[in-house]
CSV table of C-alpha atoms in Angstrom, one decimal:
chain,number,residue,atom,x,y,z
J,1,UNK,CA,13.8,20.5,-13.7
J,2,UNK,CA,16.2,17.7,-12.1
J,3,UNK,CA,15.2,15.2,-9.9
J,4,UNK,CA,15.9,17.2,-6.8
J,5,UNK,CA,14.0,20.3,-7.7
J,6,UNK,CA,11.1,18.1,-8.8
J,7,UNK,CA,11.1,16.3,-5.4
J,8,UNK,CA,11.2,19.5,-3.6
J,9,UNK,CA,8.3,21.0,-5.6
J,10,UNK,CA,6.6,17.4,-5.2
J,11,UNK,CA,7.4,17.9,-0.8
J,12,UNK,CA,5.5,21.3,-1.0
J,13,UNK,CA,2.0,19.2,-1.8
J,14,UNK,CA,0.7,18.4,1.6
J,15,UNK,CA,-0.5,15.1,0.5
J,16,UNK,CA,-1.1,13.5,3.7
J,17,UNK,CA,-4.1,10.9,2.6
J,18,UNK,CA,-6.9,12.8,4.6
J,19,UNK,CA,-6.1,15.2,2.0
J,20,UNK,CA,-7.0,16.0,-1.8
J,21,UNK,CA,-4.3,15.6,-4.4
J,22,UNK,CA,-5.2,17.7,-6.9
J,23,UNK,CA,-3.0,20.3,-7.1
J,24,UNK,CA,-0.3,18.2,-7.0
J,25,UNK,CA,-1.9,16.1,-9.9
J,26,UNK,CA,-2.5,19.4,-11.8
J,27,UNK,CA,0.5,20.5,-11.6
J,28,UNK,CA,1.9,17.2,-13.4
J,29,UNK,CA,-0.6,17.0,-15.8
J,30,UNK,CA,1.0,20.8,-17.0
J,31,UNK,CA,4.2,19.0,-17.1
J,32,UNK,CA,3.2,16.2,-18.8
J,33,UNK,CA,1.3,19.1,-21.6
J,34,UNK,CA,4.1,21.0,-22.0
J,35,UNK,CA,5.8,17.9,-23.4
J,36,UNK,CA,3.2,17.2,-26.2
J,37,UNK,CA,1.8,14.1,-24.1
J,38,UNK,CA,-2.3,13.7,-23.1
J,39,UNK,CA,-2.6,12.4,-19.4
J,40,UNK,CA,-6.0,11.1,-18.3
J,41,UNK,CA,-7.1,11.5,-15.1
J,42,UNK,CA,-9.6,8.9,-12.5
J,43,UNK,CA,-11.1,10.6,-10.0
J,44,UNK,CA,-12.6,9.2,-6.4
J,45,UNK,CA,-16.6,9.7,-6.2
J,46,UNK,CA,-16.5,13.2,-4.1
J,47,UNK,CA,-13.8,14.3,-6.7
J,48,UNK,CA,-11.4,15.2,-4.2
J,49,UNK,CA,-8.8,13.0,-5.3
J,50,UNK,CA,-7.4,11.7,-8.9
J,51,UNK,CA,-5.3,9.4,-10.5
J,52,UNK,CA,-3.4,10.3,-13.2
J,53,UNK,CA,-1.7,7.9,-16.2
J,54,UNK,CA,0.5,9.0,-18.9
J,55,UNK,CA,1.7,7.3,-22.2
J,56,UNK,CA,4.7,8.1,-24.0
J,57,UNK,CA,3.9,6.1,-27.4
J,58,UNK,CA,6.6,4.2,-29.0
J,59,UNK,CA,8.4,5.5,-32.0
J,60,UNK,CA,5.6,4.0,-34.3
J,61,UNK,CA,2.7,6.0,-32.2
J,62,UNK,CA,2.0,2.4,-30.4
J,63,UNK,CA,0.4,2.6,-27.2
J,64,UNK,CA,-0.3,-0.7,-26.6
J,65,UNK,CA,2.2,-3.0,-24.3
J,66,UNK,CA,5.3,-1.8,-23.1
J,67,UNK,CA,6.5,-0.6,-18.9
J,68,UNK,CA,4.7,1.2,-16.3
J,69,UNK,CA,6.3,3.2,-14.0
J,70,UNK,CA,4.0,3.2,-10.9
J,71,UNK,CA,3.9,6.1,-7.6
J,72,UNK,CA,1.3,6.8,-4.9
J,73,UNK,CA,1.0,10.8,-4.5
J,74,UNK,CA,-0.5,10.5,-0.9
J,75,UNK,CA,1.7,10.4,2.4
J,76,UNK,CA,1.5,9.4,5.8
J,77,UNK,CA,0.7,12.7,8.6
J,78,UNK,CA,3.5,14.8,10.0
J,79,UNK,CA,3.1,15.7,13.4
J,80,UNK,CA,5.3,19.3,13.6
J,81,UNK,CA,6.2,19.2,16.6
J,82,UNK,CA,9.0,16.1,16.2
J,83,UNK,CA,10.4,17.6,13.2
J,84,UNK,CA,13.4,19.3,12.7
J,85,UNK,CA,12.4,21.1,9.6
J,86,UNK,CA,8.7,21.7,8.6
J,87,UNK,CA,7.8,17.9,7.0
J,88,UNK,CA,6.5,19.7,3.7
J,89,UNK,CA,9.1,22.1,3.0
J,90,UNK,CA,11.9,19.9,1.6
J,91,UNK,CA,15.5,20.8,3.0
J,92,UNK,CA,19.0,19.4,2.4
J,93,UNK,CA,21.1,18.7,5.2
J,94,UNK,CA,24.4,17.1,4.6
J,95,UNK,CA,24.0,14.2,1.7
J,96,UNK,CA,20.6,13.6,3.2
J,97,UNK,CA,17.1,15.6,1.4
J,98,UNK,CA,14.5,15.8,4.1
J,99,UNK,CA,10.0,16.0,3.8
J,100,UNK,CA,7.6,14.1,4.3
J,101,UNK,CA,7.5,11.7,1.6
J,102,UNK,CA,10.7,12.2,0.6
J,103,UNK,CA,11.4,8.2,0.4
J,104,UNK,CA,7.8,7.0,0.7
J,105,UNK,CA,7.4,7.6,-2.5
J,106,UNK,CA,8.0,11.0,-4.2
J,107,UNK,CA,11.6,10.2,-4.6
J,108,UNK,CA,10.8,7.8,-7.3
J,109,UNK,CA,7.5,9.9,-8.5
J,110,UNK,CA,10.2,12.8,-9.0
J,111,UNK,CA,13.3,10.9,-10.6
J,112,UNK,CA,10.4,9.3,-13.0
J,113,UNK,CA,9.1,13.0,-14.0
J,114,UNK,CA,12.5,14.7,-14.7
J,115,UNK,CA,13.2,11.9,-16.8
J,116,UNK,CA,10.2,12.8,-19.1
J,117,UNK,CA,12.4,15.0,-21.7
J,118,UNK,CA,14.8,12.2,-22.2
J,119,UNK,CA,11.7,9.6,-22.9
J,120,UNK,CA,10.2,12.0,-25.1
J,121,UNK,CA,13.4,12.5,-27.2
J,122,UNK,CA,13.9,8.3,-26.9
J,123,UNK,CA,13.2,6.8,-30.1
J,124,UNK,CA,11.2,4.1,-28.2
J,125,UNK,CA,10.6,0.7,-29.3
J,126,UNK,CA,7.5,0.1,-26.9
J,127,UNK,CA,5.6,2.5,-24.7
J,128,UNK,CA,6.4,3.6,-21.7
J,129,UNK,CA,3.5,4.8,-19.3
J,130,UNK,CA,3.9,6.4,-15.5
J,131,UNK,CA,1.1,5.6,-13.0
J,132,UNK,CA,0.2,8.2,-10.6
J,133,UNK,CA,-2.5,7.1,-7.9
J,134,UNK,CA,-3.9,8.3,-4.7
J,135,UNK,CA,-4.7,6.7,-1.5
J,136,UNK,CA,-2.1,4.1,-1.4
J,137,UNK,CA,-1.6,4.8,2.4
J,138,UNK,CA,-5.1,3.7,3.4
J,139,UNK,CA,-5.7,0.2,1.2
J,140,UNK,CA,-4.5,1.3,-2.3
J,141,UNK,CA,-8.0,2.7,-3.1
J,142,UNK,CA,-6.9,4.6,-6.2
J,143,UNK,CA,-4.8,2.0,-7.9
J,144,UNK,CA,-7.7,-0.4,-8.6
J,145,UNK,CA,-9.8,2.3,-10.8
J,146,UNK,CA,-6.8,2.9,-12.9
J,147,UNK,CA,-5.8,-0.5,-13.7
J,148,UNK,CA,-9.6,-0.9,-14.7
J,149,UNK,CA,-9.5,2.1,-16.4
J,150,UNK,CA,-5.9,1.0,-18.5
J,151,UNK,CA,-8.0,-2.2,-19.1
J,152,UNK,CA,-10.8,-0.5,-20.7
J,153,UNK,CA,-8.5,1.5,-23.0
J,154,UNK,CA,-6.8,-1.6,-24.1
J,155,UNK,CA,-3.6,-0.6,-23.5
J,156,UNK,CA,-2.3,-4.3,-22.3
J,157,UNK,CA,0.8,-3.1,-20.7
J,158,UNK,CA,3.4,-6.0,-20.4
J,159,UNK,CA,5.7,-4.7,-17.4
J,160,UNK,CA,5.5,-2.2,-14.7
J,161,UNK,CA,7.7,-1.2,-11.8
J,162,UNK,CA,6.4,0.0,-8.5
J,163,UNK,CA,8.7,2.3,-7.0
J,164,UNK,CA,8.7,1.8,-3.5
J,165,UNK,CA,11.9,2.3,-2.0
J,166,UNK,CA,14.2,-0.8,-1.7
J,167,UNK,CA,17.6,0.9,-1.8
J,168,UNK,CA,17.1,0.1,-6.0
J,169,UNK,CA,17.3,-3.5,-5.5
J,170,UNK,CA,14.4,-5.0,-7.2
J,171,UNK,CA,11.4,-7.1,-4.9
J,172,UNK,CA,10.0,-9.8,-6.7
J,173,UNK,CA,7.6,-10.5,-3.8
J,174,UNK,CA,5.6,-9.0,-0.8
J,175,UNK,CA,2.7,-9.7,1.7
J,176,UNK,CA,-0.7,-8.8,1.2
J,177,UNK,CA,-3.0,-6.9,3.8
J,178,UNK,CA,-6.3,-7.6,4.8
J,179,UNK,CA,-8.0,-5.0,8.0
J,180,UNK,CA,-11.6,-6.9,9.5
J,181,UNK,CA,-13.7,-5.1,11.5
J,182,UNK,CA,-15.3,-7.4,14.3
J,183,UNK,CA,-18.6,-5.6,15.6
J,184,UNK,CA,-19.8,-7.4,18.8
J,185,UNK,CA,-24.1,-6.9,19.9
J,186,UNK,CA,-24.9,-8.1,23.2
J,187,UNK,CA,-27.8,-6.7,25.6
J,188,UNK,CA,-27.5,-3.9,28.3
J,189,UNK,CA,-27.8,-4.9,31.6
J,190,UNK,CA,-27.1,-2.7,35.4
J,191,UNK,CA,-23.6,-4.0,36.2
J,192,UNK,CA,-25.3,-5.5,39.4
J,193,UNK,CA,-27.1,-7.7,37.7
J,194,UNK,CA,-24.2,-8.8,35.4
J,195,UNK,CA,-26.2,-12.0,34.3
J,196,UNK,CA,-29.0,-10.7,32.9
J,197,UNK,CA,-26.9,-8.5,29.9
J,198,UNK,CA,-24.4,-10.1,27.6
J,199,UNK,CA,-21.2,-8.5,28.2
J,200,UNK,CA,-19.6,-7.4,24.3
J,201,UNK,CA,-16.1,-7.1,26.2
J,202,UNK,CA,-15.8,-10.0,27.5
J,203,UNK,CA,-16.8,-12.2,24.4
J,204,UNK,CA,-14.5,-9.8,22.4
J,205,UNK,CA,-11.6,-10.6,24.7
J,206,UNK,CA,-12.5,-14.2,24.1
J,207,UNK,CA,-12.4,-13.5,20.5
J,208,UNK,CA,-9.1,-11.6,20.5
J,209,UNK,CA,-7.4,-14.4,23.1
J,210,UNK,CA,-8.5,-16.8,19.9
J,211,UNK,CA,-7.1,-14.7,17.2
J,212,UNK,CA,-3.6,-14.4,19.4
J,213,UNK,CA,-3.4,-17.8,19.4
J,214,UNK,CA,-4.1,-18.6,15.7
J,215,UNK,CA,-1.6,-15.9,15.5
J,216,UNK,CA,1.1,-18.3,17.4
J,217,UNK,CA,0.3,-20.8,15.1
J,218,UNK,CA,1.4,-18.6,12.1
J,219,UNK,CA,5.0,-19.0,13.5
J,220,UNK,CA,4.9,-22.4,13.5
J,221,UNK,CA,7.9,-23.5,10.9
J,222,UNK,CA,5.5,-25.4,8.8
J,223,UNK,CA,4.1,-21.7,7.8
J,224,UNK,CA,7.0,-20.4,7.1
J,225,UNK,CA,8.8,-18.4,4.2
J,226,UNK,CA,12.9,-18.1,4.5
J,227,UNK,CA,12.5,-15.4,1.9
J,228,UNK,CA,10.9,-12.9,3.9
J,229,UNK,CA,12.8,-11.0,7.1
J,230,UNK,CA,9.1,-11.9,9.3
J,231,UNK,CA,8.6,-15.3,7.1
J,232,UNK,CA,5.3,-16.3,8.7
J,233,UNK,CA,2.0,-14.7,8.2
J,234,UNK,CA,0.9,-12.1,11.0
J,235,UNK,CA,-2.2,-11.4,12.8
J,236,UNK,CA,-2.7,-8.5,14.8
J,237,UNK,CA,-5.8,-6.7,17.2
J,238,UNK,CA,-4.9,-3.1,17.2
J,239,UNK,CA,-7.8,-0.9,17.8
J,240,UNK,CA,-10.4,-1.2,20.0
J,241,UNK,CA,-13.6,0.2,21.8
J,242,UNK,CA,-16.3,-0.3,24.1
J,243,UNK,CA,-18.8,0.3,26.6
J,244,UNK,CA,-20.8,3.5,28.0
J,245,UNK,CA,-20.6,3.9,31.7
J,246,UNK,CA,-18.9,2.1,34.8
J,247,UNK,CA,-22.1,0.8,35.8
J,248,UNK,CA,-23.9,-0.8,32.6
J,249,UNK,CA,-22.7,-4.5,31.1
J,250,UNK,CA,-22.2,-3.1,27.8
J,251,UNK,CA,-24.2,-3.9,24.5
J,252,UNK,CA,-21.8,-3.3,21.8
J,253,UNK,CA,-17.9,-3.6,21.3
J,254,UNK,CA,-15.8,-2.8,18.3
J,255,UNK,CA,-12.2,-3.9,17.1
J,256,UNK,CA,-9.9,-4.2,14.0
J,257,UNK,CA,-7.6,-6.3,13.0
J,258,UNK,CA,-4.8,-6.7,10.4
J,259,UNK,CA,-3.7,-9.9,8.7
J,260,UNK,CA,-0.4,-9.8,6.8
J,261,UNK,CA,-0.2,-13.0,5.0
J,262,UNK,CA,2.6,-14.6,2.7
J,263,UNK,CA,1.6,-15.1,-0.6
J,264,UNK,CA,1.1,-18.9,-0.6
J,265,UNK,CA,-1.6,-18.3,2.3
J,266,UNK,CA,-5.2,-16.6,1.8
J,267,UNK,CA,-7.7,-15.1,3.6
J,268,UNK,CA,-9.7,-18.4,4.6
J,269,UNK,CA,-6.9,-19.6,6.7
J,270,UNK,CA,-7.9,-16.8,8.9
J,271,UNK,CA,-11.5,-16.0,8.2
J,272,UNK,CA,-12.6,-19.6,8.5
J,273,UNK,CA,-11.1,-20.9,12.0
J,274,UNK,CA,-12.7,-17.4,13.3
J,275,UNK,CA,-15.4,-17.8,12.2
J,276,UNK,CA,-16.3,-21.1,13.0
J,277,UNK,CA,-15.3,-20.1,16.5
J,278,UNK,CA,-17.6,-17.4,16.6
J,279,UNK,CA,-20.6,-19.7,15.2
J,280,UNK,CA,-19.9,-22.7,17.5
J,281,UNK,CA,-18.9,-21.4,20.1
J,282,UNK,CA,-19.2,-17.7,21.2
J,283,UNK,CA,-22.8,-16.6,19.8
J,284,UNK,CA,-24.2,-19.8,20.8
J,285,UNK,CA,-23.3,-18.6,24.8
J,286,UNK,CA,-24.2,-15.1,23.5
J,287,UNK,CA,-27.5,-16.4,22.6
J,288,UNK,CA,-28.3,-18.4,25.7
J,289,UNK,CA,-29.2,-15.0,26.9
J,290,UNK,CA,-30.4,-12.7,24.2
J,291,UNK,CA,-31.1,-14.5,20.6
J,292,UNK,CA,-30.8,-11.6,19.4
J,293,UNK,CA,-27.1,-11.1,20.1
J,294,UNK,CA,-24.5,-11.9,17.3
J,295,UNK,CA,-21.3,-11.1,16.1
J,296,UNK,CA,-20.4,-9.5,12.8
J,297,UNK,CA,-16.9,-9.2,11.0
J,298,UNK,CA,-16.6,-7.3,7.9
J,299,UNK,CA,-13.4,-6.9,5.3
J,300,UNK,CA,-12.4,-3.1,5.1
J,301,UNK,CA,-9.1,-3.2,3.4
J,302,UNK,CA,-8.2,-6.1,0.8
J,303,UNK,CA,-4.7,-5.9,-0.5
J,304,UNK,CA,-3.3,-8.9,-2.7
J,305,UNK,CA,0.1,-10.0,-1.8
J,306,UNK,CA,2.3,-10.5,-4.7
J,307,UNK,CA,3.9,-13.4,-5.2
J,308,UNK,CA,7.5,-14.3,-6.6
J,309,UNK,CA,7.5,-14.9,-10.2
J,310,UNK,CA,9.9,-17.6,-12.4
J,311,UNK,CA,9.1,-15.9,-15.2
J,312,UNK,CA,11.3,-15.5,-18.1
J,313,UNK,CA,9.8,-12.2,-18.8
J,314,UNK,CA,10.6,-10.7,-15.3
J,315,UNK,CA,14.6,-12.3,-15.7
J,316,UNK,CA,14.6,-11.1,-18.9
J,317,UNK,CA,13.4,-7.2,-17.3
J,318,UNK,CA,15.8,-7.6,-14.7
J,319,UNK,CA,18.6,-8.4,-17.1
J,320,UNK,CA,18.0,-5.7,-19.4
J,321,UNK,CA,18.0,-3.0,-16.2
J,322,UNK,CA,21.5,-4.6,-15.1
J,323,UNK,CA,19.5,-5.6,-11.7
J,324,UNK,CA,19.3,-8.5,-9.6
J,325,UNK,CA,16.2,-9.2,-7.6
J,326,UNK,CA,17.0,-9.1,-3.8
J,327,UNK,CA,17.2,-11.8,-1.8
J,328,UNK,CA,14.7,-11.1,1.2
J,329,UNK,CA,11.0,-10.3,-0.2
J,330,UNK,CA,9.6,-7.7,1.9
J,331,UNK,CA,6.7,-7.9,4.4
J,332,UNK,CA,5.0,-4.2,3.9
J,333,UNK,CA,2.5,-4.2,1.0
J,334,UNK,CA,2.0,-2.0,-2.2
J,335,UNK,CA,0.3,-1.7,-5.3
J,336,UNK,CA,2.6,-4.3,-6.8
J,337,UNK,CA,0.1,-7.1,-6.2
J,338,UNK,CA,-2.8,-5.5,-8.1
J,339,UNK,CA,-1.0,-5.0,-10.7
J,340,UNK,CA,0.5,-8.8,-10.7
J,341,UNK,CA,-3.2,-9.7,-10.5
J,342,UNK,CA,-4.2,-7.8,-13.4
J,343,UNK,CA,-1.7,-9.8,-15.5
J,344,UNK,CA,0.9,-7.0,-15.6
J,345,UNK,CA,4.8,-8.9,-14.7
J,346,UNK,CA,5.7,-6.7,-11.9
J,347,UNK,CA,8.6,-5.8,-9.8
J,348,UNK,CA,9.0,-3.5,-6.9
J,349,UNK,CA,12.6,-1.0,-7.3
J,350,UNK,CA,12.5,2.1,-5.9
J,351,UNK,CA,15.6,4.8,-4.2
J,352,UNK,CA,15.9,4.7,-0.4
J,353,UNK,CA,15.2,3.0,2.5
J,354,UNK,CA,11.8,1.6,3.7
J,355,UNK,CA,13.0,2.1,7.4
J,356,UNK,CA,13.3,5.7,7.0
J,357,UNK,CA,9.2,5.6,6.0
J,358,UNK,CA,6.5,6.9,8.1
J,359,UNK,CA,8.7,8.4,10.6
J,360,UNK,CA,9.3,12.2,11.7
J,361,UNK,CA,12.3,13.3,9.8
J,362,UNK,CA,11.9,11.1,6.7
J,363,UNK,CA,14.6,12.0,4.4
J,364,UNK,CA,16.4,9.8,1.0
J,365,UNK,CA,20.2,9.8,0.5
J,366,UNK,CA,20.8,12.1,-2.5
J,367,UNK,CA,22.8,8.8,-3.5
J,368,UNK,CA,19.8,6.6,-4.0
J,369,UNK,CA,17.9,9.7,-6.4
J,370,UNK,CA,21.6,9.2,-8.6
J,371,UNK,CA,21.3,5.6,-8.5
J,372,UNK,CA,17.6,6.2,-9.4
J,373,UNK,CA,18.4,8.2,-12.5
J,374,UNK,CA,20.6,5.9,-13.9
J,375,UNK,CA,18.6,3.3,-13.5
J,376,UNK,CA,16.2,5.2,-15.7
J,377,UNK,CA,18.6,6.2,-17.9
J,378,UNK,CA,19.5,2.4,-18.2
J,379,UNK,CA,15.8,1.5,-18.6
J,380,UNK,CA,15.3,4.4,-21.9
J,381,UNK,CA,18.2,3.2,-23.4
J,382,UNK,CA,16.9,-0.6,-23.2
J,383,UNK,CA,13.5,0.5,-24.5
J,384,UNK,CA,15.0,2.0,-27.4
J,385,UNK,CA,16.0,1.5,-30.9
């Protein structure tokens, strides 16, 4: 199958993270079969999900070393109703293909797989390997057991290329993610008698007011990057919840918040001024009333940002793929830092437009899955004898 047919199969998997990807990851594990090659799989702990990670050995049967190419199988949800086609039934419209997930990422997942004949008949000079993972959408949950799991085989892979889409250009750098959960426990009180509870909405609005301003200080100039399109870090409360009835002060409060920070920033320049305000100055007021009252704030997602690399070996890559890195690094997040972290030289290159992700009518320009192919094409050739 081409590239198109492969993406429109790939649309037909209703993917959407709350979902299981199996069947889609069956149905390229066949493909990969039928070709001679022995995927593995990694599978979440209910088994509802699985990773799965392909070598195809260089001309010597080496495994070790060589290029990953890297895709997330889950997608963001489709609401129906503000469609113009059904979101998992890929259509063609114009120069335009249409489905959920059409550019974030199977567009690059399905590019990668109709390539497989031509890697297979490649006599390659290193391995290349393709990276299927799940859960990308909700903290890039799958990715970290299969780069343990490529670890504990030994396979050492040198390069890998994320394919996010970046209109082909290749991302040498991107933010990283970090989602707290703030959990607030006062003491019930009749709202008469407002003094006698301690109120978890009003210390959490103290709380957020803080993190708004520390926020403000992020933009600052001295915190910023020129090479990103938002060059500061951001900081942002954007779910919340509290309270039981008009008339009770209430005992418990909830919110998250996301921290996107550049990659020369970490998660103590947040987590510290925070908390010290919470220690010095908002449980001890808490406290005055119940000592029992505290507040708690937990890390629920933890993605690394991934940081622009000098590296000869990454200029060397780009050469060879006839690429140049763009000149903006890009402030969303992927599974490009994890595997920069795991000692893997990484780049992030991918067909079509980010702003056309996680929107109703997501579609890639037939264009960018050409530009895609030969840029694979490019890549086999380089990797060859």
């Amino acid at each position: 199958m081409n590239t198109i047919e492969w993406l429109c199969r790939l649309i037909a998997y209703d993917t959407t993270s709350h979902n299981s990807n199996l069947a889609l990851i069956d149905s390229v594990a066949n493909h990969f079969l039928s070709h001679g090659l022995n995927p593995w799989v990694t599978k979440n702990e209910d088994y509802s999900k699985a990773n799965l990670f392909v070598t195809i050995p260089a001309a010597d049967g080496s495994e070790q070393g060589g290029l990953i190419l890297s895709g997330h199988t889950d997608v963001v949800p489709a609401e129906h109703e503000t469609w113009l086609s059904h979101p998992f039934r890929a259509e063609i419209r114009e120069d335009k293909l249409y489905g959920r997930g059409a550019v974030d990422m199977k567009g690059f997942i399905a590019a990668v797989l109709a390539a497989v004949p031509a890697m297979k008949s490649a006599r390659l000079k290193y391995p290349l390997h393709i990276a299927l993972s799940y859960d990308e959408e909700v903290g890039c949950l799958g990715a970290r057991g299969m780069i343990e799991e490529i670890q504990a085989r030994g396979l050492k892979p040198e390069y890998c290329i994320v394919g996010e889409p970046t209109g082909m250009k290749a991302v040498l750098a991107h933010k990283g993610i970090h989602v707290f959960r703030c959990r607030l426990h006062g003491k019930p009180a009749h709202s008469s008698l407002p003094d006698l509870g301690v109120n978890t909405i009003e210390y959490a609005a103290h709380l957020i007011c803080f993190i708004q301003k520390l926020a403000e200080r992020f933009k600052q100039p001295s915190y910023h990057d020129p090479n990103f399109n938002v060059p500061h870090s951001t900081l942002s409360v954007n779910t919340i919840r509290g309270g039981h009835a008009n008339n009770i002060v209430p005992s418990f409060s909830e919110f998250h918040f996301d921290y996107r920070n550049l990659p020369q920033m970490s998660v103590l320049d947040v987590i510290k001024p925070i908390s010290d305000h919470i220690r010095h100055e908002l449980e001890p007021l808490m406290q005055k009333t119940d000592s029992r009252a505290l507040i708690e704030i937990d890390e629920i997602v933890s993605v690394p940002a991934m940081s622009a690399s000098g590296s000869p070996k990454i200029t060397g890559l780009l050469n060879v793929l006839e690429t140049t890195a763009a000149k903006e690094s890009v402030s969303y997040t992927t599974e490009g830092g994890l595997f920069q972290q795991a000692g893997i030289h990484t780049i992030i290159c991918g067909p079509g437009n980010i702003e056309q992700a996680h929107r109703p009518n997501e579609f890639i320009e037939l264009a960018q899955l050409a530009q895609c192919d030969a840029f694979l094409e490019r890549l086999i050739k380089a990797f060859s004898k």
